[in-house]
Coordinates of C-alpha atoms in Angstrom, one line a residue:
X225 CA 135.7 -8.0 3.8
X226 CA 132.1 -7.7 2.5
X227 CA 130.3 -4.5 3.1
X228 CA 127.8 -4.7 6.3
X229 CA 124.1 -6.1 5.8
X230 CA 121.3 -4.8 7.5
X231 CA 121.9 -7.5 10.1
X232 CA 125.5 -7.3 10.4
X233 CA 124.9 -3.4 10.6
X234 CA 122.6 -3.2 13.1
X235 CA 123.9 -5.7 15.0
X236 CA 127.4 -5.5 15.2
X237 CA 129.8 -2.7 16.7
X238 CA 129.2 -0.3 13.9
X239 CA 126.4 1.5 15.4
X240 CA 127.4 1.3 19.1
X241 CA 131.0 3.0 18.0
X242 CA 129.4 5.5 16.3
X243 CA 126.9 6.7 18.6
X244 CA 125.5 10.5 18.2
X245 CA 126.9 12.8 20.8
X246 CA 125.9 16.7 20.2
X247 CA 127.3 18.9 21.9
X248 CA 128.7 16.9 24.3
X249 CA 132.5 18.6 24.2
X250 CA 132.4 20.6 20.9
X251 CA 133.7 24.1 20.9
X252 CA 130.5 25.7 19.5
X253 CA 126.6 25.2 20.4
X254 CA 126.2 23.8 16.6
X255 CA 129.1 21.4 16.4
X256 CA 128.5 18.3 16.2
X257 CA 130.7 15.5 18.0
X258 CA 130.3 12.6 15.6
X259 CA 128.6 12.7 12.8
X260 CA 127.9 8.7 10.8
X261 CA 127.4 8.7 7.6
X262 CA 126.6 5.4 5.2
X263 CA 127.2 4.8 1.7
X264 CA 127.0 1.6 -0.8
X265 CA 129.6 0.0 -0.3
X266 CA 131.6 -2.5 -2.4
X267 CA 134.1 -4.7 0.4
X268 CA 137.3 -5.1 -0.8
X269 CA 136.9 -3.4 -3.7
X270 CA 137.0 0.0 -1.9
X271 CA 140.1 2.1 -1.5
X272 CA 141.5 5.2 -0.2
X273 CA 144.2 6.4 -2.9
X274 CA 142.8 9.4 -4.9
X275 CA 145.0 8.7 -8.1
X276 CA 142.4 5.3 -8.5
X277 CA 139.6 4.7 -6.5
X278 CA 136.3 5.8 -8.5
X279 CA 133.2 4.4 -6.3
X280 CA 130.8 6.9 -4.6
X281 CA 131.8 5.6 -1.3
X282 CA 136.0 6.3 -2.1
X283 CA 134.7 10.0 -3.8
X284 CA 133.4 10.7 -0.2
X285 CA 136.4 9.7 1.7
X286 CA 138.5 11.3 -1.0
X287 CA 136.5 14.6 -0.4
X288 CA 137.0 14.2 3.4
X289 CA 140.9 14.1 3.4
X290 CA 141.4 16.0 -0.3
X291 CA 141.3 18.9 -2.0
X292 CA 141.3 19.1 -6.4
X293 CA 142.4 22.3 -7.6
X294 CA 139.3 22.6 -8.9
X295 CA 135.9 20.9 -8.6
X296 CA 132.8 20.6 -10.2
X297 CA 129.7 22.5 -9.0
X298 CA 125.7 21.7 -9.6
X299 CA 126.3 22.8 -12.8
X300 CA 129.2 20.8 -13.8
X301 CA 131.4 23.9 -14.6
X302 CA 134.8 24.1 -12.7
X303 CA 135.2 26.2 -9.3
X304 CA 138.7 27.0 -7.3
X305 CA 139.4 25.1 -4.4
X306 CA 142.9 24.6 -3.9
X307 CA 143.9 27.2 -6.7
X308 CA 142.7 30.9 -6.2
X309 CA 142.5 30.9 -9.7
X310 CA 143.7 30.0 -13.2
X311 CA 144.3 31.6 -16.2
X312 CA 145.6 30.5 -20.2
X313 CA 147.6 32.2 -22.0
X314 CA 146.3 33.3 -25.9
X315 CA 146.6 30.1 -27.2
X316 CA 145.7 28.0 -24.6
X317 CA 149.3 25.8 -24.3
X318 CA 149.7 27.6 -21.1
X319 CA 147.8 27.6 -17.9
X320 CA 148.7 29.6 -14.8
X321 CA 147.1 28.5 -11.3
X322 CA 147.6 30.5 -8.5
X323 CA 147.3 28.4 -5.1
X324 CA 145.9 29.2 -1.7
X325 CA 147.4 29.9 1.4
X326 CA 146.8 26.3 2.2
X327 CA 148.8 23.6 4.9
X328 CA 148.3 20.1 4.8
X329 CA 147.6 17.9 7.9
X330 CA 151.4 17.5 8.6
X331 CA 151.6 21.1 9.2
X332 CA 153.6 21.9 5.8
X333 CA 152.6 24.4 3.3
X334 CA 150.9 23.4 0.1
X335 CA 153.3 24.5 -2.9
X336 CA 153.8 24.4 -6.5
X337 CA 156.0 21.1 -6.4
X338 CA 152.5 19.4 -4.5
X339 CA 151.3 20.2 -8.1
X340 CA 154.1 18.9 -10.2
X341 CA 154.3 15.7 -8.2
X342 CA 150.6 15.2 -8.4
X343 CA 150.7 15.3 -12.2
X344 CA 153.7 13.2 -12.3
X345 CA 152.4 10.8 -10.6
X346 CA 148.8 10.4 -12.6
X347 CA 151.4 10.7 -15.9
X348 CA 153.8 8.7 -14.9
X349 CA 155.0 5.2 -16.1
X350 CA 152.4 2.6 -16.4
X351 CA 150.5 0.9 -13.4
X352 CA 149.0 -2.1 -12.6
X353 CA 146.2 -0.4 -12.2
X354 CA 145.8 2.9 -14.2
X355 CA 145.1 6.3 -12.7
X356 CA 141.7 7.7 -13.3
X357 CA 143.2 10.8 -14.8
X358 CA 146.1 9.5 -17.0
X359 CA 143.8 9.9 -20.3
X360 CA 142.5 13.7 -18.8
X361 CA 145.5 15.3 -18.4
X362 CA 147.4 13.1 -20.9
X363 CA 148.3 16.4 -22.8
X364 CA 149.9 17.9 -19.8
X365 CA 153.6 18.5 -20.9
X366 CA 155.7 17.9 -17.4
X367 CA 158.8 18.8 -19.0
X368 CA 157.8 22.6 -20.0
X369 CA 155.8 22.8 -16.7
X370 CA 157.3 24.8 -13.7
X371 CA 156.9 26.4 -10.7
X372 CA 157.3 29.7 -10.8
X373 CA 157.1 30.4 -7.1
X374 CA 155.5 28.2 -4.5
X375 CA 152.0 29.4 -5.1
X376 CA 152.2 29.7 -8.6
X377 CA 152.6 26.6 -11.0
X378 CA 152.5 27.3 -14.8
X379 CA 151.4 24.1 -16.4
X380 CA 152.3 23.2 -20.5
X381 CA 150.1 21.6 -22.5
X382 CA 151.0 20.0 -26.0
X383 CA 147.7 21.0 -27.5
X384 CA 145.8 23.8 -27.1
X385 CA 143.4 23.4 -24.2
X386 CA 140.7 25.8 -23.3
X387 CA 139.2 23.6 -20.9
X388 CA 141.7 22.5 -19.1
X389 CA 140.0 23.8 -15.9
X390 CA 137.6 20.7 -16.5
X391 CA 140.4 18.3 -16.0
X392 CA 141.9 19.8 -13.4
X393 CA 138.4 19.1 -11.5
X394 CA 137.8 15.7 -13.0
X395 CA 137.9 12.0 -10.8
X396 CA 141.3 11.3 -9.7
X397 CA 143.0 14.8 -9.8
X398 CA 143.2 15.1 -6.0
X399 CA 146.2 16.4 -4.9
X400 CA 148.8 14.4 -2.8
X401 CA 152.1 15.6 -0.9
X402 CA 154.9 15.5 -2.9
X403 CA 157.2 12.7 -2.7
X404 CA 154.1 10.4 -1.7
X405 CA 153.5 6.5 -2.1
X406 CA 151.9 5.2 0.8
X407 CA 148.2 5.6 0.5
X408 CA 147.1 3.3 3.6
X409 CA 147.2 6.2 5.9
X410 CA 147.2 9.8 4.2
X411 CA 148.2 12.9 4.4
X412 CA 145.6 15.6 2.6
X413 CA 144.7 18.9 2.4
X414 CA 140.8 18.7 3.5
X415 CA 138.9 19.7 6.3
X416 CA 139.2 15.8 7.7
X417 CA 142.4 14.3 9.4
X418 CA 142.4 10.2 8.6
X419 CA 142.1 8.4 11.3
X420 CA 141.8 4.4 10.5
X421 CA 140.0 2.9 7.3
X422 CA 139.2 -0.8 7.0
X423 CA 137.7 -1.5 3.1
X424 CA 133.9 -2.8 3.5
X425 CA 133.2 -1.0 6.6
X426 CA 134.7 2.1 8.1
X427 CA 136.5 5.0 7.5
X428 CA 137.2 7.6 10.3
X429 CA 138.8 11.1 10.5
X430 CA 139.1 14.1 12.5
X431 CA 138.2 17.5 12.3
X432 CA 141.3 20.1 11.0
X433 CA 141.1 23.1 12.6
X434 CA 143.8 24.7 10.2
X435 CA 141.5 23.8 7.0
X436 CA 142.0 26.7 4.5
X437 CA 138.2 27.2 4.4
X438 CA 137.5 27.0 7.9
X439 CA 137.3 24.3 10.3
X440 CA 134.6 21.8 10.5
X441 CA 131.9 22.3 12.9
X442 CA 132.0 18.1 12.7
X443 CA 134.6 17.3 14.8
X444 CA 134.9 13.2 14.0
X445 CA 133.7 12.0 11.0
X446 CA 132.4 8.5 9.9
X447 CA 131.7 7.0 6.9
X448 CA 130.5 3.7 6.8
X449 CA 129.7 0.9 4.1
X450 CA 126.1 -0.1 4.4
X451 CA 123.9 -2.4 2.3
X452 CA 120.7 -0.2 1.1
X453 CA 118.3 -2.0 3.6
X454 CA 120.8 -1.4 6.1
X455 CA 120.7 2.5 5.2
X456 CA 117.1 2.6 5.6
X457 CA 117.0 0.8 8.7
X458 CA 120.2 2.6 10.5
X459 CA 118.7 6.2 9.3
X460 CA 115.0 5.4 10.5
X461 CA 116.5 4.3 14.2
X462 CA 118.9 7.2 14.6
X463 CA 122.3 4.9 14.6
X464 CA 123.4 6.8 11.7
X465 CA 123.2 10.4 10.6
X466 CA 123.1 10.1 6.9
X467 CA 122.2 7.8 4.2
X468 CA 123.1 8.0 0.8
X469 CA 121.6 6.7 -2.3
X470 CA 118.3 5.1 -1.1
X471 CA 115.8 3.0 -3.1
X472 CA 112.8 4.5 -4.7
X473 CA 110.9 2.5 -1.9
X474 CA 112.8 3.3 0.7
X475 CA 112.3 6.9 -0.1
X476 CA 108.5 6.7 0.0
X477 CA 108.9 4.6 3.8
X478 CA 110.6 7.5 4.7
X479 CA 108.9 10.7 3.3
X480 CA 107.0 12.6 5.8
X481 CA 108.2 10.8 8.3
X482 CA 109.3 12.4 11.7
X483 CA 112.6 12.7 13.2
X484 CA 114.4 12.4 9.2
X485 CA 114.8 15.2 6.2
X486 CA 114.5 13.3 2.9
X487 CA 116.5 14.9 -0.3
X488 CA 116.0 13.6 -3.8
X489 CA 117.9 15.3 -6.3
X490 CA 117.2 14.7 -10.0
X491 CA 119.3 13.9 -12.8
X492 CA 121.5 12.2 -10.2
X493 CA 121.9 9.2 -11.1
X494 CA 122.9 7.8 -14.9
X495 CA 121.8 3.8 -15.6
X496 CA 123.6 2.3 -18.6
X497 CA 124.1 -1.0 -20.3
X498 CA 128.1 -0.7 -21.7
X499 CA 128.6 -2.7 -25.2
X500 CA 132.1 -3.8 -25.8
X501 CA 132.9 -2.4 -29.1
X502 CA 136.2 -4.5 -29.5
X503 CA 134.4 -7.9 -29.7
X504 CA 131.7 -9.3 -31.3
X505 CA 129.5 -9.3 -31.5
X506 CA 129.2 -5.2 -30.8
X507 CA 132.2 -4.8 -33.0
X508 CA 129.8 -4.5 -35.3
X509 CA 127.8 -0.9 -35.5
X510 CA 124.7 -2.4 -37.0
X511 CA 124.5 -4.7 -34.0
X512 CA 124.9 -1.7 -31.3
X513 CA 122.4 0.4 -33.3
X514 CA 119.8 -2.6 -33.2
X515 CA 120.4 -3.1 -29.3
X516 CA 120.0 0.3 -28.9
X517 CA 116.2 0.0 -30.4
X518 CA 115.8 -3.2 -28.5
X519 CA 115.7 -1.3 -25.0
X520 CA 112.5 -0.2 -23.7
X521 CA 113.4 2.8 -21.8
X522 CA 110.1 3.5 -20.8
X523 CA 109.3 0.0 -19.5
X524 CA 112.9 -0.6 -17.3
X525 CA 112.6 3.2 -15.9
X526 CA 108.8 2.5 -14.8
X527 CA 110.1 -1.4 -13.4
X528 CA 113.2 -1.8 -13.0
X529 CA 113.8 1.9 -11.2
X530 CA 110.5 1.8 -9.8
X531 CA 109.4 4.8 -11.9
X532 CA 111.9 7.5 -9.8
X533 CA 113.7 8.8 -12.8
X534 CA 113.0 10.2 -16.0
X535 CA 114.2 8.0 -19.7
X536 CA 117.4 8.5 -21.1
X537 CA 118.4 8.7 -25.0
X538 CA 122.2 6.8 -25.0
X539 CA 123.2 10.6 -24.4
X540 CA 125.2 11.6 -20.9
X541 CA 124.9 14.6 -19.0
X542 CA 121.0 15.2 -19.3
X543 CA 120.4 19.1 -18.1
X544 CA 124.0 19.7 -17.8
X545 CA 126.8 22.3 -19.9
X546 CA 127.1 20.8 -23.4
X547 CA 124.0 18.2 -23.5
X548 CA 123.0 17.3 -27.1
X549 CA 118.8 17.3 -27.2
X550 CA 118.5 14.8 -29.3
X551 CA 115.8 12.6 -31.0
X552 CA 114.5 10.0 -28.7
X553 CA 115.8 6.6 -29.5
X554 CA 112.6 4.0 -29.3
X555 CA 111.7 0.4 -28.4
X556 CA 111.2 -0.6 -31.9
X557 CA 111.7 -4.6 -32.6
X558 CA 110.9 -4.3 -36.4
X559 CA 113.9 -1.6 -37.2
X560 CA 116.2 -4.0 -34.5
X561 CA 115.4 -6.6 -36.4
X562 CA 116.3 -5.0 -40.1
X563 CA 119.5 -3.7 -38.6
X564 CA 120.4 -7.5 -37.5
X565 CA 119.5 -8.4 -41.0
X566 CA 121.7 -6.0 -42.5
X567 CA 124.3 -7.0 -40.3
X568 CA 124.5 -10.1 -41.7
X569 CA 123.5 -11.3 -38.0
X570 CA 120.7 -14.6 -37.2
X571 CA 120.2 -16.2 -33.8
X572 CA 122.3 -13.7 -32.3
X573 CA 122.8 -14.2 -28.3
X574 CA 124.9 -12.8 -25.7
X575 CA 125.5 -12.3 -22.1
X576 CA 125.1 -9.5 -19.9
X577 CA 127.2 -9.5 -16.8
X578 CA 125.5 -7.9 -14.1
X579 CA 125.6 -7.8 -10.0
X580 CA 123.6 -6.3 -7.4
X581 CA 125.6 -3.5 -6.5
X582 CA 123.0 -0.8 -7.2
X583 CA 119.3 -0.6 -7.3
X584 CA 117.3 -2.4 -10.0
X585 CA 120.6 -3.7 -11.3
X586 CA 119.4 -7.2 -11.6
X587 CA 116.0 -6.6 -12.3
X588 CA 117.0 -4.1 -15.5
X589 CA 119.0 -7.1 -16.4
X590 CA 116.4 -9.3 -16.6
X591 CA 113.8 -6.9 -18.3
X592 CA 116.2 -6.1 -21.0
X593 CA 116.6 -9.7 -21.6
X594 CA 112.5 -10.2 -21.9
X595 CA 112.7 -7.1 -24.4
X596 CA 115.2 -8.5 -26.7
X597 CA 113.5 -12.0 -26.5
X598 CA 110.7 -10.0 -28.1
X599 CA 113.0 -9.0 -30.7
X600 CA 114.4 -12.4 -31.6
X601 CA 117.3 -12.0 -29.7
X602 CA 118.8 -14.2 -26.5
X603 CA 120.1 -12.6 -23.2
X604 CA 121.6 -14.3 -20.5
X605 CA 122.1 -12.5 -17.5
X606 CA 125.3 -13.8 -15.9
X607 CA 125.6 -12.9 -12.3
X608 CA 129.2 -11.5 -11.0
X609 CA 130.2 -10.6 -7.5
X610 CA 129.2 -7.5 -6.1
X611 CA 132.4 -7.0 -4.3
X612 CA 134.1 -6.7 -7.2
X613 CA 131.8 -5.9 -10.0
X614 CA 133.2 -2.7 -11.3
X615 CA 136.4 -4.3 -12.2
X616 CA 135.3 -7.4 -13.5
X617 CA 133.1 -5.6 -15.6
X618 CA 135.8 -3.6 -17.5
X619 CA 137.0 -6.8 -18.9
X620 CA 134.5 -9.5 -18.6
X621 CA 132.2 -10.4 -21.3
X622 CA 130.6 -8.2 -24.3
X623 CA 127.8 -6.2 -22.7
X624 CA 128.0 -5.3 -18.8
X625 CA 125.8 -2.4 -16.6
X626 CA 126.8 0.3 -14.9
X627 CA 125.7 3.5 -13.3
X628 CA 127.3 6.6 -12.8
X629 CA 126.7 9.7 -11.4
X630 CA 126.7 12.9 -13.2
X631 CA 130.2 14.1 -14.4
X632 CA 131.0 17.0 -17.1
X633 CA 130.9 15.8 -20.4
X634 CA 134.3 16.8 -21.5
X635 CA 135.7 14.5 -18.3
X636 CA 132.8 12.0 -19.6
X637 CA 134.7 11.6 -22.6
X638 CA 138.0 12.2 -21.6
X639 CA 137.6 9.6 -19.0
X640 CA 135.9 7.4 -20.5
X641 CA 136.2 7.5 -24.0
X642 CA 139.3 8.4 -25.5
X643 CA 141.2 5.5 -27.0
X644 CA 143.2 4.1 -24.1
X645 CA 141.4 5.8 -21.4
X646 CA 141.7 3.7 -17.8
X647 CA 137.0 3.4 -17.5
X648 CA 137.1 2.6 -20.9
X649 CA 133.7 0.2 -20.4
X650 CA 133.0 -0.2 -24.0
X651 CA 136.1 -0.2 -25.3
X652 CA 135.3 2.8 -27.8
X653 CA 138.6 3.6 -30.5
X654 CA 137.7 5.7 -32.8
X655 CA 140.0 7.8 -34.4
X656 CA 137.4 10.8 -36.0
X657 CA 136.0 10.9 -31.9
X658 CA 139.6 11.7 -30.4
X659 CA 140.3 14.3 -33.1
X660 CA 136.8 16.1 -32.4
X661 CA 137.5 15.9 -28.9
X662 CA 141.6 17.8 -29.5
X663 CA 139.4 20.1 -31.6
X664 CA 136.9 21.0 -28.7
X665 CA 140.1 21.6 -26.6
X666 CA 141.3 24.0 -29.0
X667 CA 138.5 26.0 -29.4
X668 CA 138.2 29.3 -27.2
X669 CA 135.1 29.5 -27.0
X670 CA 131.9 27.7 -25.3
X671 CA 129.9 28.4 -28.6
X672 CA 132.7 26.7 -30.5
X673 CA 133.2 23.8 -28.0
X674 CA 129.3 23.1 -27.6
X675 CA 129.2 22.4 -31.4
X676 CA 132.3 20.2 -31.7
X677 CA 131.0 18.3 -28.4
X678 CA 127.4 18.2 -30.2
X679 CA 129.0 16.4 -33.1
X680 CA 130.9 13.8 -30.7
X681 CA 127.5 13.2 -28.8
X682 CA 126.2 12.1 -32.3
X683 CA 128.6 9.8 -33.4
X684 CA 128.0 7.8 -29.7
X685 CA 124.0 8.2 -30.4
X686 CA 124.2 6.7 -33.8
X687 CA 126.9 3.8 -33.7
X688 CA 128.4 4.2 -30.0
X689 CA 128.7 1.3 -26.7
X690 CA 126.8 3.3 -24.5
X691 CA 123.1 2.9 -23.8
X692 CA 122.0 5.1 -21.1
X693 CA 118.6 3.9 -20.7
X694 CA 117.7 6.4 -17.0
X695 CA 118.4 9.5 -15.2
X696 CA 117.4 8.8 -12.1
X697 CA 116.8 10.5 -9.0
X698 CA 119.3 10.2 -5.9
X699 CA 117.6 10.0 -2.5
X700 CA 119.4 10.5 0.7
X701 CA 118.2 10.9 3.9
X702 CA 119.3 12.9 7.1
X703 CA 118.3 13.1 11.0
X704 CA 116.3 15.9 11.5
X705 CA 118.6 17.4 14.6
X706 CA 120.9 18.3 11.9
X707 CA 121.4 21.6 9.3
X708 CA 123.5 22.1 6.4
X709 CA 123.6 18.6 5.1
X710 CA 124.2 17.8 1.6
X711 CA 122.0 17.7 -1.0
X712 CA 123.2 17.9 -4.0
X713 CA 123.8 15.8 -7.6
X714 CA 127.3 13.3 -7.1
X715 CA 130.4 14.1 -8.3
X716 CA 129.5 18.2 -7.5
X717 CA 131.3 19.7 -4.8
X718 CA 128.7 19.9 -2.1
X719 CA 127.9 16.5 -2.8
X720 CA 129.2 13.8 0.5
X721 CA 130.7 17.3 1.9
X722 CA 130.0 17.4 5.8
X723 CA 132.4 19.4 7.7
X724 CA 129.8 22.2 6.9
X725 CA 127.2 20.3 9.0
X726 CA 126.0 21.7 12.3
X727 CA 123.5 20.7 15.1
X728 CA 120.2 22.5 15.5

């Protein structure tokens, strides 16, 4: 089912089901009946299972029903949730998290075995489709791992691992009851109780008024897939409460304007074109490094982004813990073209597969392909489906676009880049890059692990897939009746967090 255009949204029963009600039977003066809330969305493509959904419309209903251990903050540093805490031993082989005092939506008690299952299941045999957070925690030893009460789990590790805190907060590191396998209507931890979810369109859950960190003053909660005209419209007319990830133009329609708060975060949102290093003709390094000085930044931030964002240098995690400053990588046709030479490389053309499943996605596409032209080089944007983009683009042709939202850099690479891991999108293998990375694990301290993760970042700026052309802003947009909404970069905690919201 195809996520809802501004017609279809507008029109349809979406908006009617969904109608605001304050106050009209919650327990407080600031709660908050139904609150709607619309994210891109991606049809069938979209899921509900936290061990291997990754769009930003599954991370919101994942953060609805779920609790991680730990999560990510504004920062991207690792904050208890689920644990009260967690601790190493000297070496860092051993890691001891202490739980909460915490029920799921069943009414049992969250215990160590919760845990164990969890990791069993993300480590497990091989899936049809891989778990997010099989590469992460893929040092995790299961067998040495215990409970040692039911809030207390002591988890093993084959290699040292001083920041194994970071995984435990990374994508797909939700935890599940043990003993589960039916994801179609689950069972969770977080301050929402599921309610119905059809992919493409809606997702609804109820407030839990036994949620470890206090029951939400939202008492039914929507979440609704929503073209982005369709979130501008729906936002300005007051059928929905919330709109995430607006256009650069449809965040100047709607600043100063009365009756909705506008947010825009920076360094929110991460534009890359992904070269497949396992064919060619990017199996070559000379060719990656000459694509990477056939990109004008500067020119596809200020059109293709609409000039909301800031360039990027083929490094991720601008302004976040471990971020290598480093020399800014140019538009220079005469060094692209000397690198092709030395390559061995004339004539060269390729594809780019692309959709229009973000902003400026197509329009970036076709840029890049007029800058290349100008460097003797042939582009042909192929158009895929948006419904299914993301996973077409893991294994369809050599050089595909993404975007991504900010993520710490040890889960970047851990998820990402780490031979064999599941979002592989360039295909990246390289032996010297995984034994930096065990290296940074086994270092105690940040000093030592911001040095390692320096070098790492330079090997990927010199020969890696990755060319992360803008950091861009994310704009979202809220009725003004409303306080406490989020604001905040993706992927952090208070990011698509709204049992906290409250009328007034």
């Amino acid at each position: 089912m195809r996520a809802l255009s501004r017609r279809g949204f507008l029109a349809g029963g979406v908006a009617a089901a969904g109608a605001l009600a304050v106050g009209c039977g919650g327990r407080f003066a600031g709660d908050v009946d139904t609150f709607t809330a619309a994210f891109q969305g991606s049809g069938a493509g979209e899921g509900i299972d936290p061990g291997v959904n990754t769009l930003f419309i599954d991370e919101a209903r994942m953060k609805a029903v779920y609790d991680g251990l730990f999560e990510i903050d504004g920062a991207m540093r690792p904050i208890p949730r689920l644990a009260a805490s967690g601790e190493p031993n000297a070496d860092g082989t051993r890691w001891r998290i202490v739980l909460r005092d915490a029920r799921w939506h069943d009414g049992k008690k969250v215990t160590s075995r919760d845990v164990l299952y969890t990791l069993s299941r993300v480590l497990g045999p091989p899936q049809r489709r891989p778990f997010i957070a099989a590469a992460t925690l893929d040092q995790v030893d299961l067998s040495q791992s215990r409970a040692v009460d039911d809030l207390t789990v002591e988890i093993a590790l084959r290699t040292p691992g001083f920041e194994f805190l970071q995984a435990l907060s990374a994508y797909g590191t939700k935890i599940v009851q043990d003993g589960a396998t039916d994801f179609s209507r689950p069972v969770g931890t977080g301050p929402f109780v599921f309610e119905s979810f059809d992919a493409g369109r809606e997702f609804s859950a109820t407030a839990y008024d036994h949620y470890w960190d206090g029951a939400p003053s939202v008492r039914r909660l929507r979440i609704v897939s929503a073209e982005p005209d369709a979130r501008l419209a729906a936002v300005q007319s007051g059928q929905i409460d919330f709109a995430d990830n607006l256009t650069p133009s449809a965040a100047r329609t709607l600043q100063g304007r009365q009756g909705v708060s506008l947010e825009s975060t920076p360094n929110s949102g991460i534009y890359f074109f992904a070269m497949k290093t396992d064919r060619p003709p990017f199996d070559n390094p000379d060719v990656r490094r000459a694509v990477m000085r056939m990109v004008d930044r500067a020119e596809l931030v200020k059109v293709a982004l609409e000039g909301q964002g800031d360039v990027g240098n083929d490094v991720f995690g601008k302004g976040y813990q471990y971020y290598a400053d480093l020399p800014q990588h140019d538009y220079n046709p005469d060094e692209a073209g000397r690198l092709l030479r030395k390559a061995g490389v004339r004539d060269l053309s390729f594809d780019l597969f692309t959709a229009p499943v973000a902003h400026g996605f197509v329009e970036a596409a076709r840029l890049f392909a007029e800058q290349a032209a100008r460097c003797g080089v042939r582009v042909n944007v192929v158009l895929g489906s948006k419904d299914s983009y993301y996973t077409d683009a893991l294994n369809t042709g050599p050089l595909t676009m993404g975007q991504s939202g900010p993520l710490s850099i040890p889960s970047h690479f851990a998820s990402r880049l780490l031979t064999g891991s599941p979002q592989n999108r360039t295909k990246w293998s390289d032996p010297e890059f995984d034994a930096l990375y065990a290296k940074a694990q086994a270092t105690p301290t940040e000093t030592g692990r911001a040095a390692v993760y320096r070098m790492m970042h330079e090997i990927l700026y010199d020969r890696g897939g990755f060319v992360f052309f803008g950091n861009t802003h994310w704009n979202s947009a809220t009725g003004a009746k409303f306080r406490d909404t989020p604001a905040a970069v993706p992927n952090s905690h208070d990011w698509a967090r709204f049992d906290k919201v409250v009328a007034g």
